[in-house]
mmCIF file of C-alpha atoms in Angstrom:
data_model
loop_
_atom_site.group_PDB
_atom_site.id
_atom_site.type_symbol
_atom_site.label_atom_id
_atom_site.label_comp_id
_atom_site.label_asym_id
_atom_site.label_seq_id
_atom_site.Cartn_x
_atom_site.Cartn_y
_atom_site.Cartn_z
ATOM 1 C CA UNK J 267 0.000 0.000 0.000
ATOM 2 C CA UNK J 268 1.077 3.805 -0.713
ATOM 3 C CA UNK J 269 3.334 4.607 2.266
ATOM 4 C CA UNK J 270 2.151 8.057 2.415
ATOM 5 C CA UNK J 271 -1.200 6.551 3.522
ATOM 6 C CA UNK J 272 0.252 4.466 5.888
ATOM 7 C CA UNK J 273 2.390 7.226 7.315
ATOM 8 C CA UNK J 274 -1.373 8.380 8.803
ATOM 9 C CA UNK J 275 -1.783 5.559 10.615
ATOM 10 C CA UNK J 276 2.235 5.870 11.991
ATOM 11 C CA UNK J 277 0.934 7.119 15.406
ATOM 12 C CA UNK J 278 -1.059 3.418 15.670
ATOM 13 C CA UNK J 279 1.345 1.556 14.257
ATOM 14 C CA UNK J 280 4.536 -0.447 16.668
ATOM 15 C CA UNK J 281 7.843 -1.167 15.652
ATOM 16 C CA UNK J 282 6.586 -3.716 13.093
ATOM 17 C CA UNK J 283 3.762 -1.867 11.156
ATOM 18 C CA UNK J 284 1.362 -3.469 12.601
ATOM 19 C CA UNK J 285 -1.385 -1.574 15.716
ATOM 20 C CA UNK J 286 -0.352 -4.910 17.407
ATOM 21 C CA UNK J 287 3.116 -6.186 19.017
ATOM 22 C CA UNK J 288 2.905 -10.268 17.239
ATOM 23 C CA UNK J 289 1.544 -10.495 13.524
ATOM 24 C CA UNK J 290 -1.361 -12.705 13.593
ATOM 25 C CA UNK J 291 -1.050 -14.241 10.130
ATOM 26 C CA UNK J 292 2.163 -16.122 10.414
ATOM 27 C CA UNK J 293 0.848 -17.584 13.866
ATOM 28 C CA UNK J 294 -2.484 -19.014 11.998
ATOM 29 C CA UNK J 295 -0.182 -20.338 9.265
ATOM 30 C CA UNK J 296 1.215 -23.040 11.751
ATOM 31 C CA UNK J 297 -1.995 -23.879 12.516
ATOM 32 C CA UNK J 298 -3.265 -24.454 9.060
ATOM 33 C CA UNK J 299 0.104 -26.414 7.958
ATOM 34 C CA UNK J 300 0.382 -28.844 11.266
ATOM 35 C CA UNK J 301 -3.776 -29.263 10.941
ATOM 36 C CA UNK J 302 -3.713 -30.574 7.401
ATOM 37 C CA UNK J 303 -0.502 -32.072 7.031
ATOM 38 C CA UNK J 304 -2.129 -33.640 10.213
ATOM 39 C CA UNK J 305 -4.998 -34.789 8.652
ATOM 40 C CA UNK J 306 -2.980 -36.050 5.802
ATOM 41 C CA UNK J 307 -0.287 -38.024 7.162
ATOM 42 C CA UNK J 308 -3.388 -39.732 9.589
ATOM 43 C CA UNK J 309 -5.560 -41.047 6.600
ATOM 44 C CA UNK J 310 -2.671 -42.077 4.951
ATOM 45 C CA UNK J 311 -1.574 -44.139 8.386
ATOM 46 C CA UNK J 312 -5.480 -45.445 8.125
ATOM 47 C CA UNK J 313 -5.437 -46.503 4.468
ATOM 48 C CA UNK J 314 -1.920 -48.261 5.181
ATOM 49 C CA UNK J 315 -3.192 -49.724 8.483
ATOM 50 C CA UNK J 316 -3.411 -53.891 7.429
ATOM 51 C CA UNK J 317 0.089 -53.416 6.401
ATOM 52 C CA UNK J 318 1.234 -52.089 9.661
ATOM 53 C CA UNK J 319 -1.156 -53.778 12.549
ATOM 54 C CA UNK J 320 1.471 -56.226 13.493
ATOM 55 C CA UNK J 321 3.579 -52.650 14.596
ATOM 56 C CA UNK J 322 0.526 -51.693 16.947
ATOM 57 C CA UNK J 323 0.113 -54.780 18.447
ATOM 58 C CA UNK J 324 3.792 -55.466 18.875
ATOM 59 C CA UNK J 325 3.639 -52.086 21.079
ATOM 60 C CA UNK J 326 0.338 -52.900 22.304
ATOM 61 C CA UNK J 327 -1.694 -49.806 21.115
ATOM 62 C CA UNK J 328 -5.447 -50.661 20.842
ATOM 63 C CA UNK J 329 -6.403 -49.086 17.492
ATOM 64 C CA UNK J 330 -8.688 -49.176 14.982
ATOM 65 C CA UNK J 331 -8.169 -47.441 11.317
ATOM 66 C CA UNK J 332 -11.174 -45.698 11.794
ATOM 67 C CA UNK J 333 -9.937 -43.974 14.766
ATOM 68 C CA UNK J 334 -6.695 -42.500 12.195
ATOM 69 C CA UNK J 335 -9.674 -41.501 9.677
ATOM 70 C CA UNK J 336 -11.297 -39.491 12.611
ATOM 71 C CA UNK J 337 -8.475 -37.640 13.672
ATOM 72 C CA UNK J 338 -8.007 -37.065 9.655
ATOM 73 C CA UNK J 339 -11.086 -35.882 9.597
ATOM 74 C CA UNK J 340 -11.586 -34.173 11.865
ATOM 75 C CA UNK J 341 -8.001 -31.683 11.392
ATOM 76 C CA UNK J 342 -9.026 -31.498 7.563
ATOM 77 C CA UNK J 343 -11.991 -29.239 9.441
ATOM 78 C CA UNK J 344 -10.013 -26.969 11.762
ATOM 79 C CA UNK J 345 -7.702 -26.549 8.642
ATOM 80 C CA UNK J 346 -10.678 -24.994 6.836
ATOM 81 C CA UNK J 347 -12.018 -23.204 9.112
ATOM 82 C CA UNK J 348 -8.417 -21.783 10.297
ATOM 83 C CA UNK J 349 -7.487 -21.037 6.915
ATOM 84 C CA UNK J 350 -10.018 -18.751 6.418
ATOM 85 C CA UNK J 351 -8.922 -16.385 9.349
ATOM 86 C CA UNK J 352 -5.476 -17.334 8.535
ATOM 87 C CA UNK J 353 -6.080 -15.390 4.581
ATOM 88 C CA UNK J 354 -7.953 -12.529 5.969
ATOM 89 C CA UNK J 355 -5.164 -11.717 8.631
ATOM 90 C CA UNK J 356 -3.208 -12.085 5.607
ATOM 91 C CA UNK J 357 -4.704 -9.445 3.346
ATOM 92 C CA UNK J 358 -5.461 -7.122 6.245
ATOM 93 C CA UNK J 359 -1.443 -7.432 7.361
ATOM 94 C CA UNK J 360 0.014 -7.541 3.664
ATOM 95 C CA UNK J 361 -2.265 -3.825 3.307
ATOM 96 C CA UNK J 362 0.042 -2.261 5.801
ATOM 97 C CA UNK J 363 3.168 -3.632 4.618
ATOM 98 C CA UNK J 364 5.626 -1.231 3.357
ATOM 99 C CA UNK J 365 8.785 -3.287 2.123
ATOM 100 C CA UNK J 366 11.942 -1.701 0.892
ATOM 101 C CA UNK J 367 11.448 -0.949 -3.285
ATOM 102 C CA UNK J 368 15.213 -1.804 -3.983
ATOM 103 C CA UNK J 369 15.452 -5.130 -2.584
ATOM 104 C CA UNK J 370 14.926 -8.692 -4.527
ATOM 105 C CA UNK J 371 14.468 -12.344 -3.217
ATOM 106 C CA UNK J 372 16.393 -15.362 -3.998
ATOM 107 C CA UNK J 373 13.756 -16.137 -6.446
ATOM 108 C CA UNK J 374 14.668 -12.581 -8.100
ATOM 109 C CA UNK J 375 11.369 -10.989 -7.456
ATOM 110 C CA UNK J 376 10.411 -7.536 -5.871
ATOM 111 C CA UNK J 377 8.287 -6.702 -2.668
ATOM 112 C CA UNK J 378 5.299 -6.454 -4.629
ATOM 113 C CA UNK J 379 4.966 -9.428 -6.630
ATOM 114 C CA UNK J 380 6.258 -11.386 -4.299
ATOM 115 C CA UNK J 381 3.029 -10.036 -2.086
ATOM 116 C CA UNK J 382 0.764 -10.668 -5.143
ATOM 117 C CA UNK J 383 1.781 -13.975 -5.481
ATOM 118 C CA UNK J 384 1.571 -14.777 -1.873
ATOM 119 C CA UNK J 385 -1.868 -13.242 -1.684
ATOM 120 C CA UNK J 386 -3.459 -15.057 -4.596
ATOM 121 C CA UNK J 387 -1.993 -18.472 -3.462
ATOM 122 C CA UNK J 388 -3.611 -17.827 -0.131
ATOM 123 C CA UNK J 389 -6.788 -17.660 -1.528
ATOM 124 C CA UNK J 390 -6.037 -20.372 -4.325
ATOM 125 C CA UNK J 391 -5.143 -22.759 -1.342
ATOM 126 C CA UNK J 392 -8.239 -21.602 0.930
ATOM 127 C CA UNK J 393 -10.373 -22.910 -2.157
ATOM 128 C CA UNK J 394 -8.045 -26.235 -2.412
ATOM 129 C CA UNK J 395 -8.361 -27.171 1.109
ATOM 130 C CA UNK J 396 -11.947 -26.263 1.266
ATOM 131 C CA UNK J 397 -12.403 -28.487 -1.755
ATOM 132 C CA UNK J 398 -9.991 -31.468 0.099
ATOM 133 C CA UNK J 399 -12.412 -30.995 3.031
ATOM 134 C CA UNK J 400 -15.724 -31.330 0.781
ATOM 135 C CA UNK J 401 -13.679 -34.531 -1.288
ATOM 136 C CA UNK J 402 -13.319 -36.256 2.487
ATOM 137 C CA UNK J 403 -16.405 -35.224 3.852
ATOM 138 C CA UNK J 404 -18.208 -36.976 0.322
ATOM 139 C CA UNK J 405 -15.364 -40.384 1.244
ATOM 140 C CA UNK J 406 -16.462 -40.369 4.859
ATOM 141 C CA UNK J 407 -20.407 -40.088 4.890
ATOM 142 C CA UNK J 408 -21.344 -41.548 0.950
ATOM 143 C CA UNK J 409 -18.552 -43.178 -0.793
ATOM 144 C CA UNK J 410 -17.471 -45.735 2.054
ATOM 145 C CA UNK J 411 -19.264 -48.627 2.817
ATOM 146 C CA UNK J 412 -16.268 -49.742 4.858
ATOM 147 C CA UNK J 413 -14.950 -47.861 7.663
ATOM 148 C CA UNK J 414 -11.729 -49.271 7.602
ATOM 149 C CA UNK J 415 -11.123 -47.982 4.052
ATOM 150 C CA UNK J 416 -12.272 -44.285 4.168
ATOM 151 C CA UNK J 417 -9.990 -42.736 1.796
ATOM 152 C CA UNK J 418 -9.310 -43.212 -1.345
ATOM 153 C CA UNK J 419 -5.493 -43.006 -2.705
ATOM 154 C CA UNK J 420 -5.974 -40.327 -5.145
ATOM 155 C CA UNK J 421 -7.401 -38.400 -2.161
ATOM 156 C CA UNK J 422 -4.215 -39.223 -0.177
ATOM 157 C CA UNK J 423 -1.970 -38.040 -3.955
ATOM 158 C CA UNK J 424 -3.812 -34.747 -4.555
ATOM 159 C CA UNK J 425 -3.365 -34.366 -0.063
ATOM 160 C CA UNK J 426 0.726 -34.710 -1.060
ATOM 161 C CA UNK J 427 0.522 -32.432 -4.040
ATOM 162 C CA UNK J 428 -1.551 -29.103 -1.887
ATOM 163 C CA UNK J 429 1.852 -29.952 0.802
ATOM 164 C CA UNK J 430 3.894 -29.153 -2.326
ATOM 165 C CA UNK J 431 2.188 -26.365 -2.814
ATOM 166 C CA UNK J 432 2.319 -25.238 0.465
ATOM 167 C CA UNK J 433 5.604 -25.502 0.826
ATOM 168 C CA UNK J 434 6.685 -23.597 -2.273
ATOM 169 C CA UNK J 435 3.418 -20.819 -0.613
ATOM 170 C CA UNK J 436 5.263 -20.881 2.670
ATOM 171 C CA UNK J 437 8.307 -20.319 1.068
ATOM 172 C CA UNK J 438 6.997 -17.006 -0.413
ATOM 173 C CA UNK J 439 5.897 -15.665 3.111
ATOM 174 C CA UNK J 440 9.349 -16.769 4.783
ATOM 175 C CA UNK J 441 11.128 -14.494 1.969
ATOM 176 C CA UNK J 442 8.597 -11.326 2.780
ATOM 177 C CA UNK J 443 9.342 -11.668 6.592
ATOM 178 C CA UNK J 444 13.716 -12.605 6.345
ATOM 179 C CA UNK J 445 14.274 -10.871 3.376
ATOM 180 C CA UNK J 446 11.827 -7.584 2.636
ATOM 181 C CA UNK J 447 11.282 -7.215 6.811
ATOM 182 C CA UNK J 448 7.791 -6.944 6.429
ATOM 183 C CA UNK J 449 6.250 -6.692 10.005
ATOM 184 C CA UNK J 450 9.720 -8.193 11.480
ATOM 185 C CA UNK J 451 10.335 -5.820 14.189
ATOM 186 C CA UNK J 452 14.075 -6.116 14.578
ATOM 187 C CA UNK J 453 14.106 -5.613 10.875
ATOM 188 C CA UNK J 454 12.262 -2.342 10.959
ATOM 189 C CA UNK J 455 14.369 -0.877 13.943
ATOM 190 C CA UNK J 456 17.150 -1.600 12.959
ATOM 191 C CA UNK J 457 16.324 0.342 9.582
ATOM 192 C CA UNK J 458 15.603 3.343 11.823
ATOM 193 C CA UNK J 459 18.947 2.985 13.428
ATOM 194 C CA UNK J 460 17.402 1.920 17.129
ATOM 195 C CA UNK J 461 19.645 -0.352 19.118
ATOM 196 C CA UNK J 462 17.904 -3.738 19.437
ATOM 197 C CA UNK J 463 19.265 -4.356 23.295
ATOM 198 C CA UNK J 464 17.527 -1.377 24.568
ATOM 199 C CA UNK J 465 14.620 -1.620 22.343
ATOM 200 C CA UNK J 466 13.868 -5.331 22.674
ATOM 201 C CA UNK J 467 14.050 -6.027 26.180
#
């Protein structure tokens, strides 16, 4: 966003550019990562199950491959519903961002399109995750007739390929916080010269 408009809201705004001391997005972002890669890795542990019983009952775990489909389910859920805050704190933080012009990533892109492309695969993994959710929620309450077979493997392939994507989407947001400083507030003081043992204690 135009700094000059920004600069109105200076008198709000903390060492980070942001009216608040943590940034909310990249705290929601561990939640949506560890809640579907969660989900994930559990229906894959359910759909593998028969091959590895003899590993449960060796350590005498009493479990069932439905109960790895609930907690699969059941994560795929909070990860929609999380991402959705998780995009909006996005937007709303990326609005007040106000990244150095003369500074490129190690993919060789500026400030701004590396924002753009964070912000539209935000919202293009919002809709993949909300359509993952929908996909499981068809598997668990009309495609299986078998509980102990709730997911089907191209479920499970497409599940691997969004972590792809969210890695390469992560990626993105790590390079606007390390590299551009955007709402990292010992990157912003020390741009204004403060000294970070005073300032940070």
């Amino acid at each position: 966003m135009n700094s000059e408009l920004i600069d109105q809201l200076s008198g709000q705004l903390g060492a980070n550019g942001l009216p608040y001391s943590i940034p909310i997005h990249p705290n929601l972002v561990h939640l949506t990562l560890g809640l579907f890669i969660i989900g994930i890795t559990f229906d894959i542990v359910g759909k593998l199950f028969p091959f590895q019983k003899w590993i449960f009952k060796f350590l005498a775990i009493p479990v069932e491959p439905a109960n790895f489909f609930d907690v699969g389910w059941y994560n795929m859920i909070g990860a929609t519903i999380i991402t959705v805050f998780t995009v909006a704190a996005g937007f709303y933080e990326m609005l007040l961002a106000t990244p150095p012009a003369d500074v490129k990533s190690a993919w060789g892109m500026q400030a701004m399109e590396t924002m753009i492309w964070h912000g539209v695969g935000g919202v293009f993994l919002l809709a993949l995750i909300c359509g993952m959710t929908i996909w499981r929620g068809w598997q668990r309450f009309v495609w299986s007739e078998d509980a102990d077979q709730q997911v089907q493997w191209s479920y499970l392939a497409t599940g691997m390929a969004v972590m792809l994507i969210l890695y390469v989407h992560g990626t993105l947001g790590a390079q606007m916080a390390a590299e551009f400083g955007i709402h990292n507030t010992a990157d912003s003081l020390l741009r204004l010269g403060e000294d970070l043992n005073t300032m940070l204690k």
